[in-house]
PDB file of C-alpha atoms in Angstrom:
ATOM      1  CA  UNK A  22       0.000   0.000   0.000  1.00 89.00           C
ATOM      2  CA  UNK A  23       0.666   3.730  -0.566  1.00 95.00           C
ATOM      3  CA  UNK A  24       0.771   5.795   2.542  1.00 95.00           C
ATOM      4  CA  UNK A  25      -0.200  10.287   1.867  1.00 97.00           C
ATOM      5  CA  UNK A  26       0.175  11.973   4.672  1.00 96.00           C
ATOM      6  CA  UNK A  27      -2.241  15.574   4.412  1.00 98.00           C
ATOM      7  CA  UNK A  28      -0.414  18.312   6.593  1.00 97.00           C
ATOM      8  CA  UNK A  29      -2.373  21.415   5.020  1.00 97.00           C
ATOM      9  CA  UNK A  30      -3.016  23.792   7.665  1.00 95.00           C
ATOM     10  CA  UNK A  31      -5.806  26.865   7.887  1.00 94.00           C
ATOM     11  CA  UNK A  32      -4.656  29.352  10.354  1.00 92.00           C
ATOM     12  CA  UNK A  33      -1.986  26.992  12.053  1.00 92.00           C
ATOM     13  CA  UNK A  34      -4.947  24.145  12.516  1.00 92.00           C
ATOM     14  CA  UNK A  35      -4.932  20.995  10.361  1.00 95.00           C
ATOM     15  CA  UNK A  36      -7.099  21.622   7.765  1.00 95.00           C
ATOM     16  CA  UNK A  37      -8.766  18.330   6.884  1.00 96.00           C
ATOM     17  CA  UNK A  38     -10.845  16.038   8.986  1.00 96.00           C
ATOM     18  CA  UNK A  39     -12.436  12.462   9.162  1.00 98.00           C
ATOM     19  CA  UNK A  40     -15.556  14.233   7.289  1.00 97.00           C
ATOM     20  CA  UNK A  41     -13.703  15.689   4.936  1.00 97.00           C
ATOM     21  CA  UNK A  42     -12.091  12.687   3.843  1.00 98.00           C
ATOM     22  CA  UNK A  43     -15.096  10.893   3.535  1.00 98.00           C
ATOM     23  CA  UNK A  44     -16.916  12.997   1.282  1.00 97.00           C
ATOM     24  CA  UNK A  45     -13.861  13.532  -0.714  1.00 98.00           C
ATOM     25  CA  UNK A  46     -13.673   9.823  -1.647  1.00 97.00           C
ATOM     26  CA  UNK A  47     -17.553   9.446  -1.770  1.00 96.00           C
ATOM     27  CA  UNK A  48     -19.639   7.637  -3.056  1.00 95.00           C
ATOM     28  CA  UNK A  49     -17.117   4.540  -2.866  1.00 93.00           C
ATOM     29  CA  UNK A  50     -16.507   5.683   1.421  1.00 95.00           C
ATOM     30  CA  UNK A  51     -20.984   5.391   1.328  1.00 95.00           C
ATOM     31  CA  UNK A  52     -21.218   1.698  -0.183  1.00 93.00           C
ATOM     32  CA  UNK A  53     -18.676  -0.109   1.973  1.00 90.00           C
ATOM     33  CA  UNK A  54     -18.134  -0.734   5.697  1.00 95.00           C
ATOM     34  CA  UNK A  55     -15.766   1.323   7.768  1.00 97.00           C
ATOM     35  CA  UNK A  56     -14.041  -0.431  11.300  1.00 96.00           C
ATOM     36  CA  UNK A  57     -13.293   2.244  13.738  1.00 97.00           C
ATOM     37  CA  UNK A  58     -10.266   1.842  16.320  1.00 95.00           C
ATOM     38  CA  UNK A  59      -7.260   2.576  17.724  1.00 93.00           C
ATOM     39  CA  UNK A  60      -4.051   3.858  16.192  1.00 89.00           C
ATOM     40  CA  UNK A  61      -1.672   1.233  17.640  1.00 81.00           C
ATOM     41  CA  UNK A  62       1.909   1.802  18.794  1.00 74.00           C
ATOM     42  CA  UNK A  63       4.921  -0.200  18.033  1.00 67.00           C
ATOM     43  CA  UNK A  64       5.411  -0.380  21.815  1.00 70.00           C
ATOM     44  CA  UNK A  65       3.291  -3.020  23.300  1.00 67.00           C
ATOM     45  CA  UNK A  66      -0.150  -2.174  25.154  1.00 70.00           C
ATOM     46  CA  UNK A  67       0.168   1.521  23.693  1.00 79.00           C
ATOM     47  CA  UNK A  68      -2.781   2.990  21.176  1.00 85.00           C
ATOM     48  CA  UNK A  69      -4.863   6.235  20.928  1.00 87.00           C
ATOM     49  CA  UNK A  70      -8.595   6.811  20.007  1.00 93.00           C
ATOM     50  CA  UNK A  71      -9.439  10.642  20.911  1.00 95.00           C
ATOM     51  CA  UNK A  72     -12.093  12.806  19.428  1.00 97.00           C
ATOM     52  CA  UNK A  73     -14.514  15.614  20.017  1.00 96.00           C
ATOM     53  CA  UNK A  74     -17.805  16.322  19.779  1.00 96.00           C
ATOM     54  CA  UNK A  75     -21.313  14.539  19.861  1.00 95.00           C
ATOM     55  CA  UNK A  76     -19.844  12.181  17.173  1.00 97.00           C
ATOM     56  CA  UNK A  77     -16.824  12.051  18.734  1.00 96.00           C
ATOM     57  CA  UNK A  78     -17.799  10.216  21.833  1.00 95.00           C
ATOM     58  CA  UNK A  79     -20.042   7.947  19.862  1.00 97.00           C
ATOM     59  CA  UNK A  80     -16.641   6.749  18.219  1.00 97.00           C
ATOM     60  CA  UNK A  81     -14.607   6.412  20.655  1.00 95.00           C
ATOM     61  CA  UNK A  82     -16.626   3.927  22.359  1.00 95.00           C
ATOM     62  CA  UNK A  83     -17.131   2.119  18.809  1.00 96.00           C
ATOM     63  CA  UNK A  84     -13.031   2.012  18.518  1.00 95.00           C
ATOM     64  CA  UNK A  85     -12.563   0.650  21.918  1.00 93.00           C
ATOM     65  CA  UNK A  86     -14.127  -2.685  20.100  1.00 93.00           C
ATOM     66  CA  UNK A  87     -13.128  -2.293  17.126  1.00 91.00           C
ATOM     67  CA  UNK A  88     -16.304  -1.802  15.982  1.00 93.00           C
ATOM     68  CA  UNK A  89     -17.815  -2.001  11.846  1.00 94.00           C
ATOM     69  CA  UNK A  90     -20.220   0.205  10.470  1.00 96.00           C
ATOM     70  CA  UNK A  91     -22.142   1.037   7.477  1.00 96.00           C
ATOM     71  CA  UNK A  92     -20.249   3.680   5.549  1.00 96.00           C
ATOM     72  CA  UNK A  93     -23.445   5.921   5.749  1.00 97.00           C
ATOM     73  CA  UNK A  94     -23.376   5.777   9.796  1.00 98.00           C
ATOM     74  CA  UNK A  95     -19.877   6.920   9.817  1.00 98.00           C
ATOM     75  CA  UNK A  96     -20.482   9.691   7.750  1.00 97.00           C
ATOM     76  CA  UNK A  97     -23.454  10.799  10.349  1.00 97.00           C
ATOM     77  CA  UNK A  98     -21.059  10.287  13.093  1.00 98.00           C
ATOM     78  CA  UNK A  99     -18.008  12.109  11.053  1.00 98.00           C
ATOM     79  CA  UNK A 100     -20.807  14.956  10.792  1.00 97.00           C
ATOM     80  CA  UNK A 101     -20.989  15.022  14.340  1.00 97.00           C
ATOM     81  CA  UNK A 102     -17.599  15.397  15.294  1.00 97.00           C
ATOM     82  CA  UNK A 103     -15.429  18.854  16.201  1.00 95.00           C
ATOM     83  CA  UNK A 104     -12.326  16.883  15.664  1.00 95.00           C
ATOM     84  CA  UNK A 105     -10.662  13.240  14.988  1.00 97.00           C
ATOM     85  CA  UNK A 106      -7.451  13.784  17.184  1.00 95.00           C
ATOM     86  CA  UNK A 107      -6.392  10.067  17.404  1.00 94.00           C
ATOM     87  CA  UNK A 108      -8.128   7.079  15.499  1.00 95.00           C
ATOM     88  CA  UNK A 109      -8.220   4.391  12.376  1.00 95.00           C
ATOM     89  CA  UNK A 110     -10.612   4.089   9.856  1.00 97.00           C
ATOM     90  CA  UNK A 111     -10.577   1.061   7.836  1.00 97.00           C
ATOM     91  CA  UNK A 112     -12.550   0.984   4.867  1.00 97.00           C
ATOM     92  CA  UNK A 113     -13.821  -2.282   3.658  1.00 96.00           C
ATOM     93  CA  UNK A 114     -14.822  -3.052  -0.021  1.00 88.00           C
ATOM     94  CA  UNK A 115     -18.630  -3.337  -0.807  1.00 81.00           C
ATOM     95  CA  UNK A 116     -18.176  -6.674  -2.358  1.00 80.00           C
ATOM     96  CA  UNK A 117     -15.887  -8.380  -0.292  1.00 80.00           C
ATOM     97  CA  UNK A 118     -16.190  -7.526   3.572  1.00 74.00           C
ATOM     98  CA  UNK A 119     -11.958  -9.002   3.731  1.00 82.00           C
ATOM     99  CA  UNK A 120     -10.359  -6.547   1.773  1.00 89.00           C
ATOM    100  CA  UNK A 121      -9.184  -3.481   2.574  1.00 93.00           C
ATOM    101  CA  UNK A 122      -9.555  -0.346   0.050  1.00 94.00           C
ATOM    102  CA  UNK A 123      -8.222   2.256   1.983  1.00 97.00           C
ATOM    103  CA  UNK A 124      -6.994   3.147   5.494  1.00 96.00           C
ATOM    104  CA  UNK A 125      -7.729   6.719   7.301  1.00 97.00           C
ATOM    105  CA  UNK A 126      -5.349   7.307  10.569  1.00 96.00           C
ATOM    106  CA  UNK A 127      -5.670  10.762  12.875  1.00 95.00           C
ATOM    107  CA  UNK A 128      -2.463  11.237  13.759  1.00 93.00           C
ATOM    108  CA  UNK A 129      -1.921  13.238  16.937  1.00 91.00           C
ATOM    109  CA  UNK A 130      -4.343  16.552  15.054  1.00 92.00           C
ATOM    110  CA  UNK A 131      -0.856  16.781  13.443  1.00 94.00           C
ATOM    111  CA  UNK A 132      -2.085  15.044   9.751  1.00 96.00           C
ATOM    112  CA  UNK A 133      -3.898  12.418   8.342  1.00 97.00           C
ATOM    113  CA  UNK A 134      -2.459   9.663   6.958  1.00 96.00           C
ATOM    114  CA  UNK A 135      -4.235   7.708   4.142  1.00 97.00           C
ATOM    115  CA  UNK A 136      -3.083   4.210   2.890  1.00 96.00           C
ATOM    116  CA  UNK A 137      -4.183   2.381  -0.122  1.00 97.00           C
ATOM    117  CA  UNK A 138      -3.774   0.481  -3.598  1.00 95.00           C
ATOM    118  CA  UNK A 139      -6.365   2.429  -5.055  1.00 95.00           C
ATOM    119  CA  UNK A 140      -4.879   4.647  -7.768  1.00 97.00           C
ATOM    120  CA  UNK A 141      -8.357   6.773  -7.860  1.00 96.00           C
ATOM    121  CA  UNK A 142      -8.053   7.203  -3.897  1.00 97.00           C
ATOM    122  CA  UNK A 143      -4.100   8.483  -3.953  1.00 97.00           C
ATOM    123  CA  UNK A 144      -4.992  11.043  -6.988  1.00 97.00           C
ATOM    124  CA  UNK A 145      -8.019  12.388  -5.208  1.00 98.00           C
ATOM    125  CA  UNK A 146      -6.230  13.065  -1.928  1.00 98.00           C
ATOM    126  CA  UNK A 147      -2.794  14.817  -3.954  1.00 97.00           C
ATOM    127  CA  UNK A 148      -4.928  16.690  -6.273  1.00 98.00           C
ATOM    128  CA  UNK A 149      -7.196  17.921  -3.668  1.00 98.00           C
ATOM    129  CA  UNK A 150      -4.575  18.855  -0.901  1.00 98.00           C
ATOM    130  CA  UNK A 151      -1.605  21.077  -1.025  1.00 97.00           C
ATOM    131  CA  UNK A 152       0.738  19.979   1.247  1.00 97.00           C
ATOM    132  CA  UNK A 153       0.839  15.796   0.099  1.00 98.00           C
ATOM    133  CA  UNK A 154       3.723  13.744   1.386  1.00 96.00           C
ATOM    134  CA  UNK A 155       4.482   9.985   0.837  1.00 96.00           C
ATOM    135  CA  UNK A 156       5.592   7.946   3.692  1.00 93.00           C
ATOM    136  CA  UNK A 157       7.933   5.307   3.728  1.00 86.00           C
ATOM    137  CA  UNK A 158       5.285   3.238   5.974  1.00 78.00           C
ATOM    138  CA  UNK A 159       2.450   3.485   8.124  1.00 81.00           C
ATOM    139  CA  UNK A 160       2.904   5.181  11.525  1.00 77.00           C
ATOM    140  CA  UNK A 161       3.486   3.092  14.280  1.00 65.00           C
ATOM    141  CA  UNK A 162       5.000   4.599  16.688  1.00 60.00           C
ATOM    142  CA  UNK A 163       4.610   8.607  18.228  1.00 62.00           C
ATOM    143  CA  UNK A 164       6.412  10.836  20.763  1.00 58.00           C
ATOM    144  CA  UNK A 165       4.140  11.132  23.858  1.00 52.00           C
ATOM    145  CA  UNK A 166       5.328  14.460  26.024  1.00 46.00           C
ATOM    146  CA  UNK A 167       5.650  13.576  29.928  1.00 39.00           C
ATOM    147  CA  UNK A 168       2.975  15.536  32.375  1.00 45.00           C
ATOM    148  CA  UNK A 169       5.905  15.716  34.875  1.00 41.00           C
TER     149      UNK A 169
END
């Protein structure tokens, strides 16, 4: 897979969210099924799910399970959210519950990183964002800062 990382800022603020994404690669993100959970961490027991809002909440109970959905239900819940700080949004094809099409992670409200195969999915996110960077992989793995 292909892993974009969106940075683009508005005002020093990430610019894109969980809802934007979705519409962006509608209707495809409608007709499939979406699992919701946690971005996992290289270091054992460690993972994130954070997010604000009505919609918010909703999903970070749903990632806590790992949770599937109808793509249309995420969309209402994506509506419903301020901000996706931490999470992972698997997208499932329509046809074939097993295989992935693309990958969403919240990284941290620092970008979003997208990961797929999907040729249609990689030219919609670099055409449609300015600042577009390939990764050499998938995150796994983020500085935490101390509260001491």
């Amino acid at each position: 897979m292909t892993t974009l990382r969106v940075y683009d800022l508005n005002q020093h603020v990430l610019a894109v969210d969980l809802k934007d994404l979705l519409r962006l690669l509608a209707p495809r993100s409608l007709e499939g099924r979406w699992v919701v959970s946690t971005v996992k961490s290289s270091i054992s027991g460690d993972e994130w799910f954070e997010a604000t809002g009505e919609g918010g909440e909703q999903l970070e109970r749903l990632a806590q399970d790992d949770v599937q959905l109808s793509g249309f239900d995420l969309v209402a819940l994506a509506e419903k959210t301020l901000q996706v700080i931490w999470g992972e949004f698997v997208g499932l094809e329509p046809t074939r519950s097993d295989k992935r099409w693309v990958i969403i992670r919240a990284v941290d409200s620092t970008f979003y990183e997208i990961d797929s195969d999907d040729e249609a999915v990689l030219n919609k996110i670099s055409s449609t964002y300015k600042d577009v960077r390939t990764a050499e992989a998938p995150i796994v793995s983020w500085p935490l800062v101390s509260d001491e």
